[in-house]
XYZ file of C-alpha atoms in Angstrom:
652
model
C -17.691 8.430 1.534
C -15.000 10.672 0.102
C -11.824 8.745 -0.697
C -8.701 10.112 0.985
C -5.092 8.961 0.706
C -3.784 8.932 4.240
C -0.099 9.559 4.891
C -0.358 7.592 8.094
C -2.441 4.473 7.751
C -3.000 1.448 9.931
C -0.388 -1.265 9.490
C -2.370 -4.119 11.094
C -5.701 -4.440 12.907
C -6.407 -6.552 15.930
C -9.785 -7.626 17.176
C -10.667 -8.649 20.718
C -13.654 -10.316 22.287
C -14.762 -10.554 25.889
C -16.095 -14.075 26.331
C -18.237 -13.013 29.262
C -19.712 -9.914 27.651
C -19.543 -11.545 24.218
C -18.447 -8.343 22.491
C -15.516 -7.530 20.224
C -12.994 -4.901 21.288
C -9.941 -3.427 19.547
C -6.288 -2.691 20.444
C -5.279 -0.923 17.232
C -3.280 2.079 18.450
C -0.684 0.144 20.476
C -0.147 -2.317 17.616
C 0.141 0.534 15.102
C 2.804 2.253 17.217
C 4.803 -0.971 17.517
C 4.721 -1.759 13.800
C 5.734 1.750 12.719
C 8.491 2.011 15.318
C 9.924 -1.318 14.169
C 9.611 -0.588 10.450
C 8.799 3.035 9.473
C 9.018 2.143 5.760
C 5.606 0.476 6.079
C 4.017 3.923 5.856
C 5.595 4.595 2.462
C 4.741 1.084 1.246
C 1.096 1.556 2.136
C 0.974 4.973 0.483
C 2.183 3.401 -2.766
C -0.371 0.593 -2.439
C -3.132 3.134 -1.880
C -2.059 5.075 -4.988
C -2.232 1.857 -7.034
C -5.614 1.060 -5.487
C -7.038 4.484 -6.317
C -5.807 4.170 -9.917
C -7.489 0.753 -10.177
C -10.715 2.178 -8.709
C -10.617 5.086 -11.148
C -10.615 2.625 -14.031
C -12.807 -0.032 -12.358
C -15.086 1.681 -9.800
C -17.205 -1.462 -9.453
C -14.346 -3.913 -9.728
C -13.902 -6.566 -12.393
C -16.253 -9.379 -13.276
C -13.747 -12.196 -13.451
C -13.882 -14.645 -16.337
C -11.832 -16.877 -14.064
C -12.474 -16.700 -10.343
C -9.321 -15.874 -8.364
C -8.466 -18.789 -6.086
C -6.095 -18.080 -3.197
C -4.023 -20.985 -1.801
C -4.145 -21.170 1.998
C -1.775 -22.859 4.434
C -2.852 -23.257 8.063
C -0.075 -23.306 10.678
C -1.562 -24.878 13.822
C 0.598 -24.170 16.895
C -0.788 -25.878 20.007
C 0.211 -26.259 23.644
C 1.354 -29.845 24.128
C -0.383 -29.807 27.526
C -3.680 -28.544 26.025
C -4.416 -30.905 23.117
C -7.769 -29.248 22.410
C -5.786 -26.369 20.830
C -4.692 -28.763 18.064
C -7.924 -28.394 16.107
C -9.008 -31.048 13.631
C -8.653 -31.104 9.861
C -12.455 -31.077 9.694
C -12.650 -27.825 11.677
C -10.112 -26.228 9.338
C -12.085 -27.431 6.314
C -15.225 -25.879 7.811
C -13.362 -22.558 7.869
C -12.405 -22.884 4.193
C -16.056 -23.669 3.401
C -17.221 -20.502 5.172
C -14.686 -18.349 3.317
C -15.794 -19.720 -0.042
C -19.424 -19.023 0.796
C -18.860 -15.532 2.190
C -16.554 -14.329 -0.605
C -18.867 -15.750 -3.312
C -22.125 -14.486 -1.739
C -23.379 -18.081 -1.558
C -23.806 -18.006 2.229
C -27.380 -18.850 3.222
C -27.846 -15.589 5.152
C -26.808 -13.397 2.192
C -30.506 -13.312 1.284
C -31.132 -11.423 4.538
C -29.505 -8.331 3.014
C -31.938 -5.408 3.463
C -33.455 -3.978 0.298
C -31.694 -0.647 0.870
C -28.323 -2.416 0.471
C -29.235 -5.079 -2.092
C -27.952 -2.943 -4.967
C -24.414 -2.883 -3.566
C -24.199 -6.368 -1.991
C -21.413 -8.169 -3.857
C -20.055 -11.508 -4.954
C -16.355 -10.768 -4.462
C -15.406 -13.575 -6.900
C -12.566 -14.833 -4.716
C -12.266 -18.442 -3.570
C -9.883 -20.259 -1.250
C -8.286 -23.700 -1.325
C -6.089 -25.677 1.012
C -2.674 -25.694 -0.664
C -1.783 -28.962 -2.421
C 1.894 -28.225 -2.999
C 4.415 -26.636 -0.657
C 7.044 -24.020 -1.632
C 9.405 -26.843 -2.690
C 6.805 -28.358 -5.014
C 6.065 -31.312 -2.730
C 2.581 -32.562 -1.910
C 0.909 -31.068 1.172
C -2.465 -31.070 2.893
C -2.220 -27.315 3.425
C -2.109 -27.901 7.191
C 1.156 -27.492 9.105
C 1.217 -28.574 12.781
C 3.613 -27.930 15.656
C 3.397 -28.400 19.419
C 4.857 -25.978 21.927
C 5.178 -25.442 25.645
C 3.487 -22.031 25.330
C -0.178 -21.774 26.299
C -0.834 -18.407 24.654
C 1.047 -16.262 22.097
C -0.188 -12.673 22.347
C -0.106 -10.271 19.409
C 3.641 -9.746 18.970
C 3.875 -12.095 15.939
C 6.078 -14.586 17.793
C 3.765 -17.387 16.612
C 5.045 -16.600 13.107
C 8.695 -17.276 13.969
C 10.215 -20.749 14.339
C 13.069 -19.217 16.333
C 10.508 -18.319 19.012
C 8.679 -21.636 18.916
C 6.177 -20.750 16.208
C 6.122 -21.567 12.482
C 7.721 -19.443 9.769
C 5.374 -18.326 6.971
C 5.436 -19.840 3.520
C 6.109 -17.525 0.566
C 3.590 -14.705 1.059
C 3.426 -14.005 -2.682
C 2.051 -17.522 -3.301
C 0.134 -18.390 -0.107
C -2.220 -16.885 2.430
C -0.658 -17.909 5.745
C -3.116 -18.468 8.614
C -1.809 -19.288 12.091
C -4.080 -21.052 14.613
C -3.192 -20.764 18.303
C -4.439 -19.417 21.601
C -3.767 -15.692 21.399
C -4.804 -14.208 24.755
C -3.928 -15.247 28.279
C -7.081 -13.676 29.700
C -10.498 -15.320 29.479
C -12.275 -11.988 29.893
C -10.525 -9.885 27.268
C -9.928 -12.248 24.383
C -8.349 -11.453 21.023
C -10.269 -13.285 18.286
C -7.655 -12.730 15.587
C -5.560 -10.182 13.757
C -4.358 -9.475 10.235
C -1.574 -7.612 8.467
C -2.409 -5.125 5.745
C -0.592 -5.261 2.394
C 2.700 -3.393 2.661
C 4.080 -4.954 5.829
C 6.940 -7.386 6.202
C 6.631 -10.684 4.327
C 8.097 -12.359 7.422
C 4.879 -11.627 9.333
C 2.348 -11.493 6.495
C -0.952 -13.268 6.994
C -3.720 -13.804 9.534
C -3.724 -15.159 13.094
C -6.892 -16.789 14.507
C -7.603 -17.978 18.013
C -8.451 -21.697 17.935
C -11.771 -20.926 19.677
C -12.980 -18.702 16.830
C -11.969 -20.771 13.811
C -14.494 -22.578 11.628
C -17.943 -23.760 12.693
C -17.349 -27.009 14.599
C -15.038 -28.442 17.238
C -13.646 -25.736 19.524
C -15.561 -22.840 17.907
C -17.311 -20.784 20.617
C -20.571 -18.831 20.242
C -21.304 -16.092 19.254
C -18.201 -16.255 17.043
C -18.635 -19.833 15.845
C -19.660 -19.287 12.225
C -16.182 -18.657 10.837
C -16.713 -14.928 10.273
C -13.616 -13.902 12.249
C -11.516 -15.217 9.344
C -13.822 -13.540 6.819
C -13.311 -10.241 8.650
C -9.548 -10.608 9.066
C -8.910 -11.646 5.469
C -10.829 -8.526 4.431
C -8.128 -6.497 6.204
C -5.416 -8.685 4.651
C -6.937 -7.713 1.273
C -6.795 -3.989 2.184
C -10.196 -3.264 3.750
C -10.562 -0.998 6.764
C -13.241 -1.232 9.431
C -16.560 0.060 8.153
C -16.556 2.897 10.714
C -13.081 4.002 9.604
C -11.661 3.502 13.109
C -13.001 6.915 14.115
C -16.291 8.513 15.023
C -18.017 9.003 11.666
C -14.735 7.944 10.063
C -13.781 7.044 6.506
C -13.253 3.431 5.381
C -12.124 4.540 1.871
C -15.136 2.776 0.311
C -17.745 4.859 -1.522
C -20.813 2.602 -1.134
C -20.721 1.924 2.620
C -22.702 4.294 4.873
C -20.970 6.433 7.473
C -20.930 4.698 10.872
C -20.517 6.644 14.078
C -18.732 3.690 15.750
C -18.381 -0.092 15.779
C -21.518 -2.151 16.373
C -21.635 -5.271 18.527
C -24.083 -8.090 19.106
C -27.015 -8.171 16.672
C -28.408 -4.623 16.307
C -32.070 -4.334 15.361
C -32.647 -3.116 11.799
C -32.709 -0.300 10.857
C -29.864 0.937 13.043
C -29.387 4.651 12.382
C -26.044 6.395 12.482
C -25.678 9.569 14.518
C -23.421 11.010 11.803
C -24.464 13.671 9.310
C -27.661 12.651 7.535
C -28.289 9.823 10.052
C -27.893 7.061 7.432
C -28.932 3.479 8.108
C -25.785 1.660 9.221
C -24.668 -1.487 7.396
C -24.349 -3.534 10.583
C -24.412 -6.773 8.603
C -21.160 -5.928 6.797
C -18.238 -8.270 7.477
C -16.063 -5.292 8.454
C -18.279 -4.281 11.393
C -17.944 -5.813 14.886
C -21.289 -7.622 15.102
C -21.686 -11.296 16.037
C -20.936 -13.943 13.406
C -24.641 -14.678 12.874
C -25.346 -11.010 12.135
C -22.701 -10.228 9.484
C -23.221 -11.596 5.987
C -22.199 -9.233 3.157
C -19.470 -7.291 1.361
C -20.186 -4.350 -0.964
C -19.239 -3.660 -4.570
C -16.799 -0.982 -3.381
C -15.127 -3.368 -0.957
C -14.882 -5.947 -3.737
C -13.108 -3.417 -5.961
C -10.545 -2.588 -3.245
C -9.794 -6.277 -2.675
C -9.488 -6.936 -6.404
C -7.078 -3.993 -6.718
C -4.409 -5.666 -4.558
C -4.797 -8.909 -6.530
C -4.698 -7.222 -9.960
C -1.574 -6.833 -12.080
C 0.683 -4.383 -10.265
C -1.146 -4.899 -6.972
C 0.556 -5.740 -3.701
C -0.805 -9.304 -3.733
C -0.883 -9.929 -7.501
C 1.332 -13.008 -7.149
C -1.529 -14.915 -5.526
C -3.525 -14.698 -8.758
C -0.840 -16.755 -10.473
C 0.032 -19.162 -7.680
C -0.068 -22.844 -8.660
C -0.244 -23.989 -5.031
C -3.858 -25.156 -5.428
C -2.667 -27.738 -7.971
C -1.197 -31.070 -6.954
C 2.455 -31.696 -7.909
C 2.698 -32.606 -11.574
C -0.668 -31.078 -12.400
C -0.454 -28.256 -14.932
C -2.670 -25.203 -15.036
C -5.220 -25.164 -17.839
C -3.778 -22.015 -19.392
C -0.085 -21.470 -18.667
C 2.007 -18.455 -19.603
C 4.375 -18.859 -22.584
C 7.903 -20.132 -21.961
C 11.329 -19.690 -23.588
C 11.104 -15.936 -24.188
C 13.973 -14.504 -26.268
C 14.722 -11.469 -28.457
C 16.381 -11.505 -31.884
C 16.984 -9.220 -34.885
C 17.464 -6.192 -32.648
C 18.184 -2.918 -34.468
C 18.030 0.733 -33.481
C 14.285 0.830 -34.232
C 12.979 -2.754 -34.041
C 13.240 -6.096 -32.261
C 11.611 -9.523 -32.559
C 10.251 -11.363 -29.523
C 10.046 -15.172 -29.619
C 8.440 -17.651 -27.211
C 7.298 -21.257 -26.911
C 3.637 -22.250 -27.050
C 2.121 -23.834 -23.908
C -0.696 -26.414 -24.102
C -4.168 -25.095 -24.988
C -2.880 -21.777 -26.389
C -5.050 -20.140 -29.064
C -3.262 -16.786 -29.370
C -1.313 -14.294 -27.277
C -1.374 -10.770 -25.864
C 1.942 -8.918 -25.713
C 2.869 -5.574 -24.174
C 6.043 -3.482 -24.263
C 7.246 -0.052 -23.099
C 10.435 1.915 -22.408
C 11.649 1.028 -18.932
C 10.991 4.544 -17.572
C 7.447 4.773 -18.990
C 4.206 3.895 -17.213
C 2.058 3.117 -20.281
C 2.330 -0.167 -22.182
C 1.811 -0.659 -25.918
C -0.637 -3.589 -26.167
C -0.810 -5.931 -29.187
C -3.593 -8.548 -29.279
C -4.345 -11.061 -30.595
C -1.009 -12.359 -31.862
C -1.492 -15.660 -33.677
C 2.072 -17.023 -33.807
C 4.922 -17.425 -31.344
C 6.940 -14.404 -32.484
C 6.303 -10.728 -33.108
C 8.398 -7.952 -34.658
C 8.130 -4.622 -32.826
C 8.856 -1.551 -34.954
C 9.077 2.197 -34.358
C 11.278 1.785 -31.294
C 13.701 4.422 -30.016
C 17.432 3.921 -30.475
C 19.563 3.104 -27.461
C 16.580 2.446 -25.220
C 15.863 -0.354 -22.779
C 12.382 -1.882 -23.156
C 10.277 -3.995 -20.830
C 8.274 -6.775 -22.469
C 5.608 -9.239 -21.323
C 3.447 -11.825 -23.063
C 0.527 -13.940 -21.834
C -1.471 -16.825 -23.305
C -5.101 -16.642 -24.421
C -6.926 -19.981 -24.232
C -10.526 -20.937 -24.908
C -12.485 -18.605 -22.616
C -9.558 -17.741 -20.359
C -6.082 -16.234 -20.208
C -2.975 -17.160 -18.273
C -2.988 -15.458 -14.907
C 0.636 -14.439 -15.342
C 3.002 -13.143 -18.004
C 6.397 -14.250 -19.213
C 8.530 -11.177 -18.581
C 11.632 -9.998 -20.414
C 13.663 -6.955 -21.431
C 15.888 -5.861 -24.296
C 17.798 -2.788 -25.482
C 17.748 -1.384 -28.987
C 21.116 -0.901 -30.666
C 23.030 2.245 -31.671
C 22.813 4.058 -28.376
C 23.027 7.820 -28.528
C 26.404 9.420 -28.103
C 27.109 9.223 -24.405
C 26.581 12.399 -22.481
C 29.832 13.382 -20.757
C 29.608 13.452 -16.987
C 32.422 15.654 -15.714
C 31.328 15.639 -12.090
C 31.897 12.081 -10.859
C 32.719 11.086 -8.267
C 30.366 13.243 -6.172
C 28.368 10.647 -4.276
C 28.555 12.346 -0.859
C 28.104 15.866 0.451
C 31.816 15.961 1.300
C 32.606 15.203 -2.352
C 30.087 17.740 -3.694
C 31.163 19.484 -6.899
C 30.919 23.249 -7.199
C 28.525 24.558 -9.824
C 28.115 27.944 -11.464
C 24.893 29.783 -10.639
C 22.925 30.650 -13.769
C 24.619 28.013 -15.947
C 22.946 24.714 -16.839
C 25.091 21.658 -16.137
C 24.634 18.139 -17.478
C 25.296 15.033 -15.400
C 24.201 11.399 -15.106
C 22.952 8.978 -12.503
C 25.167 6.080 -13.562
C 23.980 3.235 -11.336
C 21.122 2.278 -9.041
C 23.152 3.486 -6.040
C 24.582 6.648 -7.595
C 23.756 9.979 -5.914
C 24.989 13.350 -7.192
C 25.894 16.211 -4.829
C 26.598 19.812 -5.888
C 27.266 22.982 -3.932
C 27.172 26.728 -4.472
C 27.560 29.810 -2.292
C 25.289 32.832 -2.116
C 27.765 35.702 -1.884
C 25.238 38.421 -2.713
C 22.342 40.000 -0.877
C 19.847 38.155 -3.072
C 17.553 35.953 -1.024
C 15.742 33.724 -3.493
C 16.743 30.409 -5.121
C 15.126 28.386 -7.874
C 16.429 24.851 -8.500
C 15.345 23.356 -11.849
C 15.940 19.689 -12.719
C 14.839 19.019 -16.314
C 15.213 16.641 -19.277
C 15.031 13.649 -16.964
C 15.835 10.272 -18.582
C 14.397 8.417 -15.559
C 12.492 9.073 -12.328
C 14.832 11.454 -10.472
C 14.136 13.719 -7.489
C 16.053 16.672 -6.055
C 16.646 18.103 -2.565
C 18.083 21.441 -1.399
C 20.113 21.786 1.814
C 21.487 24.726 3.768
C 24.854 23.350 4.715
C 25.141 19.582 4.480
C 22.421 18.576 6.956
C 19.525 21.059 7.020
C 17.049 20.197 4.273
C 15.108 23.264 3.149
C 13.390 22.036 -0.007
C 12.454 18.963 -2.004
C 10.731 18.145 -5.288
C 9.407 14.619 -5.813
C 7.231 14.548 -8.922
C 6.346 11.217 -10.480
C 8.157 9.710 -13.463
C 10.180 11.992 -15.721
C 8.230 15.161 -14.916
C 10.509 18.166 -14.411
C 11.434 18.931 -10.804
C 11.590 22.414 -9.284
C 12.332 23.847 -5.834
C 11.614 27.478 -4.995
C 13.145 28.714 -1.725
C 12.585 32.413 -1.090
C 14.443 32.779 2.198
C 18.159 32.095 1.694
C 21.028 33.518 3.703
C 23.943 35.473 2.299
C 27.494 34.154 2.585
C 26.119 30.647 3.027
C 26.873 27.466 1.101
C 23.903 25.473 -0.181
C 23.942 21.868 -1.384
C 21.831 20.109 -4.019
C 21.278 16.348 -4.057
C 20.010 14.534 -7.186
C 19.072 10.855 -6.937
C 17.084 8.123 -8.675
C 13.813 7.012 -7.069
C 13.822 3.334 -6.199
C 17.192 2.818 -7.871
C 16.248 4.528 -11.153
C 19.203 5.456 -13.361
C 20.249 5.934 -16.984
C 23.917 5.640 -17.878
C 23.301 6.856 -21.447
C 21.545 10.166 -20.921
C 22.132 13.243 -18.792
C 19.773 15.359 -16.784
C 19.960 19.175 -16.745
C 20.430 21.096 -13.485
C 20.118 24.885 -13.241
C 20.485 27.042 -10.114
C 19.155 30.604 -10.273
C 19.432 33.298 -7.576
C 17.402 36.517 -7.653
C 16.524 39.519 -5.551
C 12.844 38.987 -6.401
C 10.700 36.135 -5.186
C 10.250 33.257 -7.592
C 6.704 32.072 -8.195
C 5.862 28.627 -6.881
C 5.027 25.993 -9.487
C 1.359 25.395 -10.353
C 2.035 21.659 -10.280
C -1.088 19.778 -9.150
C 0.396 16.293 -8.878
C 0.214 14.483 -5.562
C 3.835 15.379 -4.892
C 3.071 19.115 -5.111
C 6.068 21.400 -4.812
C 5.929 23.391 -1.589
C 7.897 26.406 -0.446
C 9.737 25.172 2.633
C 11.365 27.338 5.292
C 13.771 25.396 7.499
C 12.361 24.731 10.976
C 9.025 26.330 10.016
C 5.837 24.429 10.784
C 3.375 24.832 7.875
C -0.340 24.034 7.626
C -2.324 24.612 4.438
C -4.666 25.434 2.784
C -6.412 28.030 4.886
C -9.335 28.341 4.634
C -9.811 24.562 4.257
C -12.922 22.444 3.764
C -12.154 18.721 3.649
C -8.465 18.133 4.346
C -5.294 19.923 5.383
C -1.607 19.176 4.903
C 0.859 19.608 7.758
C 4.518 20.103 6.748
C 7.320 19.587 9.264
C 10.983 19.967 8.150
C 13.290 18.430 10.777
C 17.056 18.613 11.189
C 16.947 15.256 13.009
C 14.423 12.530 13.731
C 11.629 13.643 16.039
C 8.642 11.977 17.647
C 5.743 14.006 18.978
C 2.012 14.451 19.281
C 0.038 16.153 16.484
C -3.161 17.658 17.911
C -6.110 19.757 16.725
C -7.909 22.153 19.129
C -10.966 24.284 18.481
C -11.120 27.964 19.438
C -12.424 27.040 22.916
C -9.407 24.812 23.561
C -11.318 21.546 23.125
C -9.135 18.696 21.831
C -10.622 17.529 18.503
C -8.067 14.869 17.572
C -4.601 13.719 18.565
C -2.072 11.178 17.298
C 1.558 10.180 17.556
C 3.844 11.109 14.624
C 7.471 10.161 14.003
C 9.365 12.265 11.460
C 12.709 11.612 9.808
C 15.399 14.086 8.843
C 14.088 16.365 6.109
C 10.563 17.014 4.885
C 7.669 15.280 6.648
C 4.032 15.651 5.603
C 0.794 14.479 7.166
C -2.624 14.778 5.500
C -5.506 15.222 7.950
C -9.231 14.783 7.330
C -11.169 17.821 8.622
C -14.374 17.189 6.667
C -16.335 16.545 9.868
C -15.205 19.736 11.644
C -17.547 22.709 11.962
C -16.569 25.972 10.291
C -14.351 28.117 12.489
C -10.837 28.758 13.785
C -8.644 25.831 14.889
C -5.150 25.461 16.323
C -2.795 22.772 14.999
C -0.064 21.800 17.507
C 2.945 19.516 17.152
C 4.604 18.915 20.531
C 7.930 17.140 21.085
C 10.219 16.799 24.090
C 12.149 19.793 22.749
C 9.533 22.306 21.701
C 6.021 22.993 20.414
C 5.033 24.189 16.930
C 1.637 25.823 16.357
C -0.343 27.193 13.438
C -3.876 28.545 13.208
C -6.168 27.447 10.406
C -9.684 28.315 9.309
C -12.273 25.699 8.335
C -14.648 27.311 5.845
C -18.394 26.865 5.511
C -19.269 24.034 3.110
C -21.870 24.516 0.408
């Protein structure tokens, strides 16, 4: 399947089962709306995680073969009704669940051999294992099982079971533990939620998996046909960034290249081969853990799914801390290959610095990496035999990030010792004659056609400038260049109406072209550091140009492509399109509405709820399954309706 970065992506997935009909059902849309309404930043978090995942997949399309299996510490929080003691499941039932996870994620489950020949080439050992935590967040001994009684019979899907203030149990540190809550989820006996999980990118206060006590493990209260522990296998797949195999849409996209296209979820135990009704009628992978079949009929992950899960556990991934958690070790027990300790920096000059560290037990040599703090690429030195290293060829007056890990016999430390230093003799400071201009009211006037130099001095500094168009010229070009850190720029008509933005990655130059300005109008420019980026040594350059002729748009092809924005104009591009379209909605205030696609006959093709903030809002839509022809894109709010026509071209 073609990989697509979605602007709007599911925050958490919830899975329901009807005990009478013995089928799984899903309540995703309502949960998605609730999560996004409560915390809209989740969307941005998940976009960043997906970018990191795609970069990992580009370098490791089949994942990594681990020299050391990743072991994830698990803590079970059992919350039971004091009047229904059967909800307080046994230690043995919990251990049976751990056993199933270790079999399923290592492809050692007995039914793995049932994998059809057509899928045997992609069936994967994920190389992830699970343990009951042996030490708690305070370093004290634990069984990995936390119990609490309550007067509540069922908990629903509002995450209240995860909050001690509501009678549940607060999670342990999500960067070191997989939190699993056991409770009765649903009140109904005919529409039962088996469990639910939170994707990477959500709040740490609710991170983890919730399982109904009747669908946990293989013994005790476990109820057929979901009594083989596969509900947890499925949910933890979501927790490790896997989508449903059918992509939660008819012939949808699960962002995995080696899973066949499914037309919908499967239930029960479909007879093999079960053909999809999607293009090409492929054989569906009904035995995949991310389908909705019964526990006895799901028994494999794929190589592509393995790679996605490894991406969030890899260095820089959203769950990388779990790879270095010591919670599987009893108090006082040391890991076999620890990271170095006592990191320090000496002999610092304008072009060199020496890093020093202490040797841990079992160290043979070391791998060290360093880079300027604004850079994305590390300089890697390995092997380093001693416990110090002199770095040369450094830039003067520059902050550097540094990390070092231990190499032992056949393994490496799962984590680094991290540090930072600054080379001496900083460059002559660039004068900033515009502070303080941190608000639009305090905006400093600039001269059109003259380059100014200014600085982002702190992580919270924002620079505002203003200029007036007193001529009949109608075209502006804003150029932000010579960036010492990751800065972005926005253009406003007045102080509130955003009409342009440029958000390239890193220190790439920024440019806004706006070919529709008004005469005798004051425009404002905002420059800011992304994620608190700043540099109090070096200036950026800002140039405003106004012309009677249209400026050409940049040919930038980065993900944050510069777009010509007209205030209050609803844009859809490209047209003609083949696989995906981008919808651009600039708003003067927050709006919530319905984004819909209709064909030329007026048939509704797709529809979804969208909430946009003040400024530029973009949504990427998959149209790869649409027939060639003319379509209408509508965005409807309580105030008005925006519409644009678009052509889907024939595909070759």
